[in-house]
XYZ file of C-alpha atoms in Angstrom:
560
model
C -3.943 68.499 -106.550
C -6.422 71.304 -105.692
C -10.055 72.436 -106.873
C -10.704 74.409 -109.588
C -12.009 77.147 -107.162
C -8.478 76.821 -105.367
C -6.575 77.261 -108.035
C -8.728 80.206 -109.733
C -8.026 82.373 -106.508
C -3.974 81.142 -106.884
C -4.411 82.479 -110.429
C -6.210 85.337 -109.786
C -3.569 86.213 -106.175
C -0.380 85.747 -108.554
C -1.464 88.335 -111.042
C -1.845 90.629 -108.820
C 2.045 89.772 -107.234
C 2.970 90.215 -110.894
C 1.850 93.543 -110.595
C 3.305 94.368 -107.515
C 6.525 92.877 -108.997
C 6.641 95.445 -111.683
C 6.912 98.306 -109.829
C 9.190 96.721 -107.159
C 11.348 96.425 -110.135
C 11.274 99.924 -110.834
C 13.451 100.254 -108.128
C 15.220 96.985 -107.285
C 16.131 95.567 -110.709
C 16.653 91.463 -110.762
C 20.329 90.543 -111.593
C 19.641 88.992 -114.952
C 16.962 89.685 -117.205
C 16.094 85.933 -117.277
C 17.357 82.777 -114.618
C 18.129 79.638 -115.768
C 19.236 76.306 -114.306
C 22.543 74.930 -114.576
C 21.597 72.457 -117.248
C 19.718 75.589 -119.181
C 16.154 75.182 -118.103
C 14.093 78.901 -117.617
C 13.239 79.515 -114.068
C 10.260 81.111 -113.022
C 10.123 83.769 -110.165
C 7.805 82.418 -108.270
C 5.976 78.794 -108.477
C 2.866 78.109 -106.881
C 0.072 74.951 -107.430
C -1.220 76.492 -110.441
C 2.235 74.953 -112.074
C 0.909 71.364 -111.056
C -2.633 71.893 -112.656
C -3.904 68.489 -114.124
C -1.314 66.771 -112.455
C -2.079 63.728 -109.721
C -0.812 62.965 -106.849
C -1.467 59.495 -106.763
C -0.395 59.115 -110.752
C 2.870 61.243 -110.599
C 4.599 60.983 -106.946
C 2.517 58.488 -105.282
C 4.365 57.042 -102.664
C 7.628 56.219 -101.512
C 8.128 52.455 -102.176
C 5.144 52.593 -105.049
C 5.137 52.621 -108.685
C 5.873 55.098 -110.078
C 8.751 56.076 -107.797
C 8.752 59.480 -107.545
C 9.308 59.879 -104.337
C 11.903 57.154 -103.386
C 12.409 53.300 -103.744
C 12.179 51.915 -100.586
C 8.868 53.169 -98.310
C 11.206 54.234 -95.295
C 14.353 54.994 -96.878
C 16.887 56.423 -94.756
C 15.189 55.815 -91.503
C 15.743 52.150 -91.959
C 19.553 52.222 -93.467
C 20.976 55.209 -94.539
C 22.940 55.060 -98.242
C 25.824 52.891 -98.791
C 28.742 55.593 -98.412
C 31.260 54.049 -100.848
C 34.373 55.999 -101.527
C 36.148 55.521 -104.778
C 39.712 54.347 -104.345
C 42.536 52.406 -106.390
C 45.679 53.454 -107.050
C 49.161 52.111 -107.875
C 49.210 48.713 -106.501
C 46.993 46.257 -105.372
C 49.029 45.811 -101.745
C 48.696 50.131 -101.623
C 45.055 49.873 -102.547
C 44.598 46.836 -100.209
C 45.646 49.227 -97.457
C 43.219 52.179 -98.502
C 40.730 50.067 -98.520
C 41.562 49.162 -94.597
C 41.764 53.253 -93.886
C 38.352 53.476 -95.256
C 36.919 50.865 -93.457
C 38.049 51.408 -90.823
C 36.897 55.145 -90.917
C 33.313 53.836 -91.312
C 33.041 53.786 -94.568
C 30.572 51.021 -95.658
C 31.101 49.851 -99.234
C 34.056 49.672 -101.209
C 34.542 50.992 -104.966
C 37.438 49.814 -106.866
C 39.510 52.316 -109.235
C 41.610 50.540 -112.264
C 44.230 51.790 -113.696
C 43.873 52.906 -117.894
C 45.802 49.924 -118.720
C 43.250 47.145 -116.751
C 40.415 49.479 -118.157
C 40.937 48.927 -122.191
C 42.260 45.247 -121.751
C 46.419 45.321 -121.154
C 48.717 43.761 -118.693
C 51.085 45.733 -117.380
C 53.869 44.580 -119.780
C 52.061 45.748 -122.721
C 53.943 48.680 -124.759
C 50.445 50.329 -124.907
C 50.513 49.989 -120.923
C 53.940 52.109 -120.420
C 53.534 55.226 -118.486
C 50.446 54.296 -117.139
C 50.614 51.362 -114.699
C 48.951 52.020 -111.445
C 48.603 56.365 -111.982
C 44.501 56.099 -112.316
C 43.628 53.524 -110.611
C 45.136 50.157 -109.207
C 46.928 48.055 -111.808
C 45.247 44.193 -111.873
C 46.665 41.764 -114.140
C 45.793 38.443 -112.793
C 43.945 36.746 -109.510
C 47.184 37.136 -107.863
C 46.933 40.909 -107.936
C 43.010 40.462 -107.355
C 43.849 38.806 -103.979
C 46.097 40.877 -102.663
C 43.612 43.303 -103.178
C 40.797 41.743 -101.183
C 43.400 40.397 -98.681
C 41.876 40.281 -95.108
C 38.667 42.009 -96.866
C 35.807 39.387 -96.236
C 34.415 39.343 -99.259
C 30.645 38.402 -98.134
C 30.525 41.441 -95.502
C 31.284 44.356 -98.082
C 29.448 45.326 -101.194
C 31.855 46.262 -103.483
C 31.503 47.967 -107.000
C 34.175 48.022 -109.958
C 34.072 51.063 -112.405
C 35.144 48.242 -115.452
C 33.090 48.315 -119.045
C 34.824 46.548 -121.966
C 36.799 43.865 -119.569
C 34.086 43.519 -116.804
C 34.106 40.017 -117.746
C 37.588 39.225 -116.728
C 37.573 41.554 -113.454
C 34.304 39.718 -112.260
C 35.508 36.578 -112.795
C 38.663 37.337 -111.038
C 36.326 38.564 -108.188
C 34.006 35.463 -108.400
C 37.963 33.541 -107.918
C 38.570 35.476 -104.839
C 35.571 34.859 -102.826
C 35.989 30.838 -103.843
C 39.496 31.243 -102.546
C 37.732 32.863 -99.296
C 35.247 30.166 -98.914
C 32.457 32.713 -99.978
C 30.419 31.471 -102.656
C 28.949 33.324 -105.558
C 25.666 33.497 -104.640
C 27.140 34.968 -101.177
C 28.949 37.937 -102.819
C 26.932 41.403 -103.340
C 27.805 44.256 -105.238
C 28.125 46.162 -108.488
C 30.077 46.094 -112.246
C 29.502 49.014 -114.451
C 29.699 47.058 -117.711
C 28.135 50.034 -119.370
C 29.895 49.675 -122.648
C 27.496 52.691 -124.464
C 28.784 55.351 -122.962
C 32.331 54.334 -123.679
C 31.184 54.873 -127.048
C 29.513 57.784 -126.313
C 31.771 60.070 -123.415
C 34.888 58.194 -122.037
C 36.869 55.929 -124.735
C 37.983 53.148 -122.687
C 36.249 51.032 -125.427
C 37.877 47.532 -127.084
C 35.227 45.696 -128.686
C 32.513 46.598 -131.393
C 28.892 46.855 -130.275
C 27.554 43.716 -131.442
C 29.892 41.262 -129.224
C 30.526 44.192 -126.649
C 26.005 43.626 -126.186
C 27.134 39.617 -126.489
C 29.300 39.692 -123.096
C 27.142 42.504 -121.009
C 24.011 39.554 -121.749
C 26.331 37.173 -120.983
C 26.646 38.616 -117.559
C 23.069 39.419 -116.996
C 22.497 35.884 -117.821
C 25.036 34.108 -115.386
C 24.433 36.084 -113.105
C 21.115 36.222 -112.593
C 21.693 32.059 -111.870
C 25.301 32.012 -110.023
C 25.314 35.562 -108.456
C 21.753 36.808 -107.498
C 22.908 39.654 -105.418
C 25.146 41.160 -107.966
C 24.194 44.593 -109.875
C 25.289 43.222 -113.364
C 25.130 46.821 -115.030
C 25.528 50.568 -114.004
C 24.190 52.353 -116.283
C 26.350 55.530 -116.573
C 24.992 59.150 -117.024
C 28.230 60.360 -114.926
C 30.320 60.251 -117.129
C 27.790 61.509 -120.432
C 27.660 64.397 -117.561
C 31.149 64.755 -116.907
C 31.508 65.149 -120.842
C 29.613 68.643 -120.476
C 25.563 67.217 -120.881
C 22.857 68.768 -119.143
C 20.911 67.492 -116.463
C 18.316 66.501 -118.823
C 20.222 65.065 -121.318
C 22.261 63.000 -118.611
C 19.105 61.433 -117.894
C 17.721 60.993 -121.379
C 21.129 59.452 -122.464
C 21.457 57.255 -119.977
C 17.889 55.781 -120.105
C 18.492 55.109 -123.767
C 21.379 53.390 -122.656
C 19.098 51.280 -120.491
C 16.370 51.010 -123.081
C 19.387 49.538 -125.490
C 19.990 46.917 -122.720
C 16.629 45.513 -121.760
C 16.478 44.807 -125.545
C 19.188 43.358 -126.128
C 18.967 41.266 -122.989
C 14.911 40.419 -124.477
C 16.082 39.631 -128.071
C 18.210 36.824 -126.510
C 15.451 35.919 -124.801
C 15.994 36.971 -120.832
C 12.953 37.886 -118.814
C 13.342 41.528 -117.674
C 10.971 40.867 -114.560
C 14.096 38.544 -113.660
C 17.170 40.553 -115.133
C 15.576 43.799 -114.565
C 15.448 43.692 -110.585
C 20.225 43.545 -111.010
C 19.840 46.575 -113.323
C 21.546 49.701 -111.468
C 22.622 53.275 -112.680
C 24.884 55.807 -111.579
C 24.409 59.789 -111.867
C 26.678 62.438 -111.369
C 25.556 65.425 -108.375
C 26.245 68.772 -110.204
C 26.022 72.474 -108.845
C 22.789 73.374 -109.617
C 21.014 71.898 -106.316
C 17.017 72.398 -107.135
C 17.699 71.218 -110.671
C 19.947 68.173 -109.214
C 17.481 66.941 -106.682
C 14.372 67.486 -109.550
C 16.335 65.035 -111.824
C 16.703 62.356 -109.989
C 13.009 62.146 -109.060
C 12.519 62.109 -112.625
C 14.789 60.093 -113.826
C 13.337 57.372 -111.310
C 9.785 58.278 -112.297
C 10.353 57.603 -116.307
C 12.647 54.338 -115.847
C 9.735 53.175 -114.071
C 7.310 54.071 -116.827
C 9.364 52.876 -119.607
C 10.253 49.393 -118.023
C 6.397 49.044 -117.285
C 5.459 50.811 -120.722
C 7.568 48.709 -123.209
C 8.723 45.751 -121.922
C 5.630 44.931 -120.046
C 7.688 44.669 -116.862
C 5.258 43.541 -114.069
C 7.902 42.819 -110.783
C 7.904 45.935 -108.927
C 12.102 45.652 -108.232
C 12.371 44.983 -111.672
C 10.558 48.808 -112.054
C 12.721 50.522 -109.700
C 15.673 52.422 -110.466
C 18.384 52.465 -107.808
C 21.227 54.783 -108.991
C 24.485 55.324 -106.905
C 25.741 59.025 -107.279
C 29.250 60.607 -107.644
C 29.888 64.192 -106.711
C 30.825 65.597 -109.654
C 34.515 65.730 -111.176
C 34.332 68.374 -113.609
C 33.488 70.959 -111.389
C 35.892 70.726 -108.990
C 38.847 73.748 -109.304
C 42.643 73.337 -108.912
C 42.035 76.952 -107.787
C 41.167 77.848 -104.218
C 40.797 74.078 -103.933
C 38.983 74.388 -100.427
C 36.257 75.247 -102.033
C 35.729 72.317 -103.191
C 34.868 71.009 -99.928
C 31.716 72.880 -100.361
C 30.646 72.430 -103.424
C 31.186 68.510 -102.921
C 29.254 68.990 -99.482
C 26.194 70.861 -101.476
C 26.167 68.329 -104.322
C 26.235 65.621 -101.829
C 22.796 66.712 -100.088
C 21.201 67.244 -103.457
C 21.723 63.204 -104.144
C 20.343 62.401 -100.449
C 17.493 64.430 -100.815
C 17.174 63.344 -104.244
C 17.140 59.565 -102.614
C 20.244 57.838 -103.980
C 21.032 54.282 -102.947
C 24.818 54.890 -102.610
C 27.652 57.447 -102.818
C 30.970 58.612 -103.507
C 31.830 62.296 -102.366
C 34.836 63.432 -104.305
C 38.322 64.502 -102.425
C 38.636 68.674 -102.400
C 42.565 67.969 -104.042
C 41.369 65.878 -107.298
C 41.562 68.527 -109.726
C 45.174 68.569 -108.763
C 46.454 64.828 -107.617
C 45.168 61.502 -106.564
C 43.578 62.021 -103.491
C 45.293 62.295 -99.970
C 44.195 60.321 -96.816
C 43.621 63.372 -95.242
C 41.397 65.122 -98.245
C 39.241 61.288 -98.319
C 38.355 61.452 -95.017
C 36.780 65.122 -95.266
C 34.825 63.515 -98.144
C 34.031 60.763 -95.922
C 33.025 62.736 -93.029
C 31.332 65.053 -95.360
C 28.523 62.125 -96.050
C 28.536 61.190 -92.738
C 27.675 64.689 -91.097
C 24.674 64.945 -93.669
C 23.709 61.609 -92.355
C 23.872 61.923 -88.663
C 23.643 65.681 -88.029
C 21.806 67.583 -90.817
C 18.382 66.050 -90.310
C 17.386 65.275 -93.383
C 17.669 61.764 -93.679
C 14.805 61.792 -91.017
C 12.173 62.003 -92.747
C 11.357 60.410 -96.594
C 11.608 62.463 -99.623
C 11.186 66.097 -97.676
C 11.191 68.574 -100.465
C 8.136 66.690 -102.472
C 5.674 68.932 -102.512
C 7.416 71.907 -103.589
C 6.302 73.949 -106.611
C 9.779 74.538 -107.961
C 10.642 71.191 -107.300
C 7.779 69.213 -108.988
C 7.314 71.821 -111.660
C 11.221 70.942 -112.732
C 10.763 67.205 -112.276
C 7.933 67.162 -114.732
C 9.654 69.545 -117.234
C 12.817 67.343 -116.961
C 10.764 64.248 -117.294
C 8.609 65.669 -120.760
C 12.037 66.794 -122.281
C 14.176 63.554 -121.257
C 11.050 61.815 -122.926
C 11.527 64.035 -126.266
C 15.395 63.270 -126.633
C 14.476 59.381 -125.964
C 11.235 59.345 -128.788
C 14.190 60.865 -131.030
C 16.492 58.560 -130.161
C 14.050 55.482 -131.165
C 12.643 57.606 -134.278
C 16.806 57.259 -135.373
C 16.452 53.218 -135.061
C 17.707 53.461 -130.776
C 20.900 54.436 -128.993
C 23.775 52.386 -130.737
C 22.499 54.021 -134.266
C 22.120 57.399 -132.779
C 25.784 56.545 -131.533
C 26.851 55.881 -134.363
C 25.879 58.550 -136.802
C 27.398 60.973 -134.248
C 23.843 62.282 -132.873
C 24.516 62.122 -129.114
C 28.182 63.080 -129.108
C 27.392 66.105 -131.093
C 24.333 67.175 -128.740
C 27.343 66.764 -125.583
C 29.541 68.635 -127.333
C 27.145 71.275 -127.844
C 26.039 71.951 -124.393
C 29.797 71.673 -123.332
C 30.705 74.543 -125.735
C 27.753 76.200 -124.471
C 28.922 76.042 -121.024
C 32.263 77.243 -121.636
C 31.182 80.104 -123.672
C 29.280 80.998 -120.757
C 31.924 80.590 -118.134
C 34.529 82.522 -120.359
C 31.628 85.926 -120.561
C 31.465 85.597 -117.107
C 27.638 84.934 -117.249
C 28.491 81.634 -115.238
C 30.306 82.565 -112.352
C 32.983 80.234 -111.138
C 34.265 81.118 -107.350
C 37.664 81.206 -107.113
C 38.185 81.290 -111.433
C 36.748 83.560 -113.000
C 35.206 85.840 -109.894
C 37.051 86.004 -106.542
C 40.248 85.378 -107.539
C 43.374 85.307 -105.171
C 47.047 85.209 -105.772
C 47.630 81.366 -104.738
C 51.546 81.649 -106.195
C 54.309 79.982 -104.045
C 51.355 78.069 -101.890
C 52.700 74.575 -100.571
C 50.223 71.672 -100.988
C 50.185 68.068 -99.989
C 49.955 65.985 -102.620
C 49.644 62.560 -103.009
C 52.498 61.132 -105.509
C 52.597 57.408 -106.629
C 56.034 55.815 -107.231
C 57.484 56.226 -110.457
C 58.422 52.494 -109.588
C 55.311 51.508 -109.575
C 54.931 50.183 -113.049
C 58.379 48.597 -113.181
C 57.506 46.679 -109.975
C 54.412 45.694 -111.395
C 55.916 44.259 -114.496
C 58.459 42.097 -112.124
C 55.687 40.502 -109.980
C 53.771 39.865 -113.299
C 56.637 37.798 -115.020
C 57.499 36.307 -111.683
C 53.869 35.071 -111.754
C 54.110 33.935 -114.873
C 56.864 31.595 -114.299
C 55.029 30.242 -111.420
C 51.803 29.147 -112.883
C 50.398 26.138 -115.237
C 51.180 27.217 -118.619
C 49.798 24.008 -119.960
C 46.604 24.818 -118.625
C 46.620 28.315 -119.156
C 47.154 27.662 -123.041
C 44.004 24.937 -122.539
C 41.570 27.726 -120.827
C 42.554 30.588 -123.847
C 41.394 27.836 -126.161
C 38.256 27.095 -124.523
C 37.465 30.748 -124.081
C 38.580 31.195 -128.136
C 36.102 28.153 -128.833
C 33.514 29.645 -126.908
C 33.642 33.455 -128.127
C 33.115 31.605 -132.200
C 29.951 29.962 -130.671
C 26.896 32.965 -130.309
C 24.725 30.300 -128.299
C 27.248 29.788 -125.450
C 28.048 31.768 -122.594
C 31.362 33.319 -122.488
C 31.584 33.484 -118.246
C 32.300 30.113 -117.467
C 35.188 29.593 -119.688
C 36.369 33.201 -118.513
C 36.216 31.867 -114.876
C 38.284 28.830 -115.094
C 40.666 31.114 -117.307
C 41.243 33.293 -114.600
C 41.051 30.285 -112.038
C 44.246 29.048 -113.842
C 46.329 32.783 -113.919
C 45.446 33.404 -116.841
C 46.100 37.376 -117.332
C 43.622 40.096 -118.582
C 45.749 40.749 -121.021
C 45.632 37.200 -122.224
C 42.223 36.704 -122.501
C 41.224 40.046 -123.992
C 43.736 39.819 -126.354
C 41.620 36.152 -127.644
C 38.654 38.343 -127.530
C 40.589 40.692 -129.530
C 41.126 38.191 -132.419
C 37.955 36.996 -132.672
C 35.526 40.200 -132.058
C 37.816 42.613 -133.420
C 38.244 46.379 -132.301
C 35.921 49.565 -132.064
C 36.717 52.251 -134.434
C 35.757 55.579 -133.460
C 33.898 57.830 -135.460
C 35.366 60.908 -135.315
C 32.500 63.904 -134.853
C 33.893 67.165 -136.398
């Protein structure tokens, strides 16, 4: 990026601000003896060009809109459209949900994202012993289409984008969704949003697992595949490094992880014989914003840069959408205090501007009162407001990709990129992700840097505001809480039975056949007999539990 002569007389001016340096410190010692980032990378005092030696500009940021990404997917970004700004919501029922939804709407929010309760999330009505205790205190409880379209009551379902945070049943809930819009008059090739269906990193971070990997792989392609015929707007995967984050990785593992994920996908969507110039465009991820704010920004550049280079690389990927990654970005969970929880309003608000600047295509901004309840309506629309302020008064959305350029922020996007690319050439060297899975290698290396982290925390050499430094007495403080109805599950159960009375059961025992039939048959696709299922009230429950006796259930393996 500069001449040799250039960068001799950088060279030759920074030795001589080493020097300088080392008496300075004579006096003024640094407060550590070395700086690190968040995720554990060494950070230099001072970065100038002479960091980027032998690196391109054209080759390695290019330009925004261009392969390879560095610097942003779409050439204007934000001064076209700014973000989607969807807040995560679902709680209790579908009619309380339904009326969140409204608030946030209404409050300018532009996208909705649905939260399911644990019981819709591993496969179980509502009546299911496995379900007791739980209906509705996560996430909104969904058992059927009826509770589906009470959800999306008065919600026109082809002016929202909405996304679903569903993995092992993301079948079933897009189905149910696919229902709704019929019901609505909007057809499937009208509706427009996103399914996780990111089944790895069940295995790998979160749990809410039911299947084994081979016919877990079987329905994800199954969705790529319909979808990429019936319902062209639809993001049929979000690959998750938020929650392989949330599970104590490192910025550079969360991206290495997740892209072996997505490397794990493309195959298996190849092997059965899919074109990733066609599937690929529908691919979408989702990263978590942490603390560390250079670090943050740096590794979403990066992560878009080597997506990019590893769709082009190995899969021969030609279509430039199909070489983009677009990632939607929650503020991160884990870091978020029951203490002083104010603070979090901060910390959310810092994390937040670290996924704008690091150009993310949508986002959630978590509540400040999470680490202590669901949130409030109150403690939402801060969050809310929080995205919009960055938007309309901060200035930075002005202007496309404003921090390239910097030393410290290139020099960390290429050192996250090169050690990403090491944990990835590992991962293949072990036969790819779902072997490293499951011998244990990437839940151990989480595990690791979430010890690591906690050590760290506990010695006080990472400082915590309001835990472990700057510490108040917060004893007989009143909060407002949100509370959902201990009724809530026991009403759900009633409307479920009373639903079952009401429908077909003829034809509901007809559509668990033809879904049984299909799941024997490897050639067929599973989403069309899952769609008239659901068409017919046919209940999560009910159809996973077919799925159940035919694919059989994960085992973990337990890492010591």
């Amino acid at each position: 990026m500069f001449d040799k002569e250039e960068l001799e007389k950088i060279k030759e001016g920074t030795k001589k601000y080493d020097e300088k340096v080392q008496k300075s410190l004579q006096k003024f010692p640094e407060r550590k003896e070395e700086f690190k980032t968040g995720g554990g990378l060494p950070l230099e005092r001072l970065y100038t060009p002479a960091h980027l030696e032998g690196r391109s500009y054209v080759e390695d940021l290019g330009f925004p809109g261009e392969y390879p990404y560095t610097r942003g997917v779409q050439p204007t970004m934000y001064r076209g459209r700014f973000w989607t700004m969807r807040q995560y919501a679902g709680f209790a029922t579908a009619a309380e949900s339904n009326a969140r939804y409204r608030y946030l709407l209404e409050q300018g929010q532009t996208g909705l994202s649905v939260a399911f309760d644990l019981p819709t999330q591993i496969g179980y009505d509502s009546d299911h012993p496995m379900a007791q205790g739980e209906v509705g205190k996560v996430g909104v409880a969904i058992d059927s289409l009826a509770d589906m379209e009470v959800l999306f009551d008065g919600i026109p379902l082809d002016k929202v984008s909405t996304s679903m945070t569903i993995n092992a049943p993301a079948s079933v809930l897009l189905s149910m969704y696919i229902a709704v819009g019929e019901k609505q008059g909007v057809s499937a090739d009208k509706l427009s949003g996103t399914i996780q269906n990111d089944i790895l990193k069940e295995y790998i971070a979160r749990g809410t697992y039911i299947f084994p990997p081979k016919p877990s792989m079987r329905l994800i392609t199954d969705i790529f595949e319909f979808c990429s015929t019936h319902v062209p707007k639809w993001n049929t995967i979000s690959i998750s490094g938020y929650h392989i984050r949330e599970a104590g990785a490192t910025a550079v593992q969360e991206v290495a992880f997740t892209l072996a994920d997505g490397l794990a996908y493309v195959e298996a969507a190849v092997s059965k014989g899919l074109d990733p110039n066609v599937f690929g465009r529908r691919l979408s991820f989702f990263f978590n914003a942490h603390n560390d704010f250079i670090e943050e920004i740096a590794k979403f550049r990066a992560a878009r840069r080597l997506w990019a280079k590893l769709m082009k690389e190995r899969f021969g990927v030609t279509d430039p959408k199909a070489l983009m990654l677009r990632f939607h970005t929650q503020t991160a969970g884990s870091t978020l205090t029951a203490q002083q929880p104010e603070n979090n309003i901060v910390r959310v608000a810092i994390q937040a501007l670290a996924a704008v600047l690091g150009g993310t295509q949508s986002l959630h901004t978590n509540s400040f009162d999470e680490a202590l309840a669901l949130p409030t309506e109150k403690s939402v629309s801060i969050a809310l407001r929080t995205q919009q302020i960055i938007a309309y008064e901060s200035g930075v959305a002005n202007t496309v990709d404003p921090l390239a350029g910097s030393y410290a922020i290139e020099s960390l996007t290429n050192e996250i990129e090169r050690q990403a690319l090491e944990y990835i050439n590992k991962i293949d060297e072990m036969g790819g992700m779902l072997r490293a899975i499951e011998n244990g290698y990437v839940q151990q290396q989480i595990q690791d840097a979430a010890y690591n982290y906690q050590k760290a925390v506990e010695s006080g050499e990472a400082v915590v505001v309001g835990v472990n430094r700057f510490t108040v007495d917060e004893q007989g403080e009143k909060r407002e809480l949100l509370k959902v109805d201990p009724k809530v599950g026991e009403n759900q159960v009633k409307a479920l039975q009373e639903m079952k009375s009401r429908r077909d059961g003829e034809a509901v025992r007809r559509a668990l056949e033809v879904v049984r039939e299909t799941a024997r048959d490897e050639s067929r696709n599973l989403m069309p007999a899952i769609i008239e299922a659901v068409k017919v009230y046919a209940t999560e429950g009910e159809i996973c539990g077919v799925l159940r006796e035919e694919f059989g259930e994960y085992q973990e393996n337990i890492v010591l």
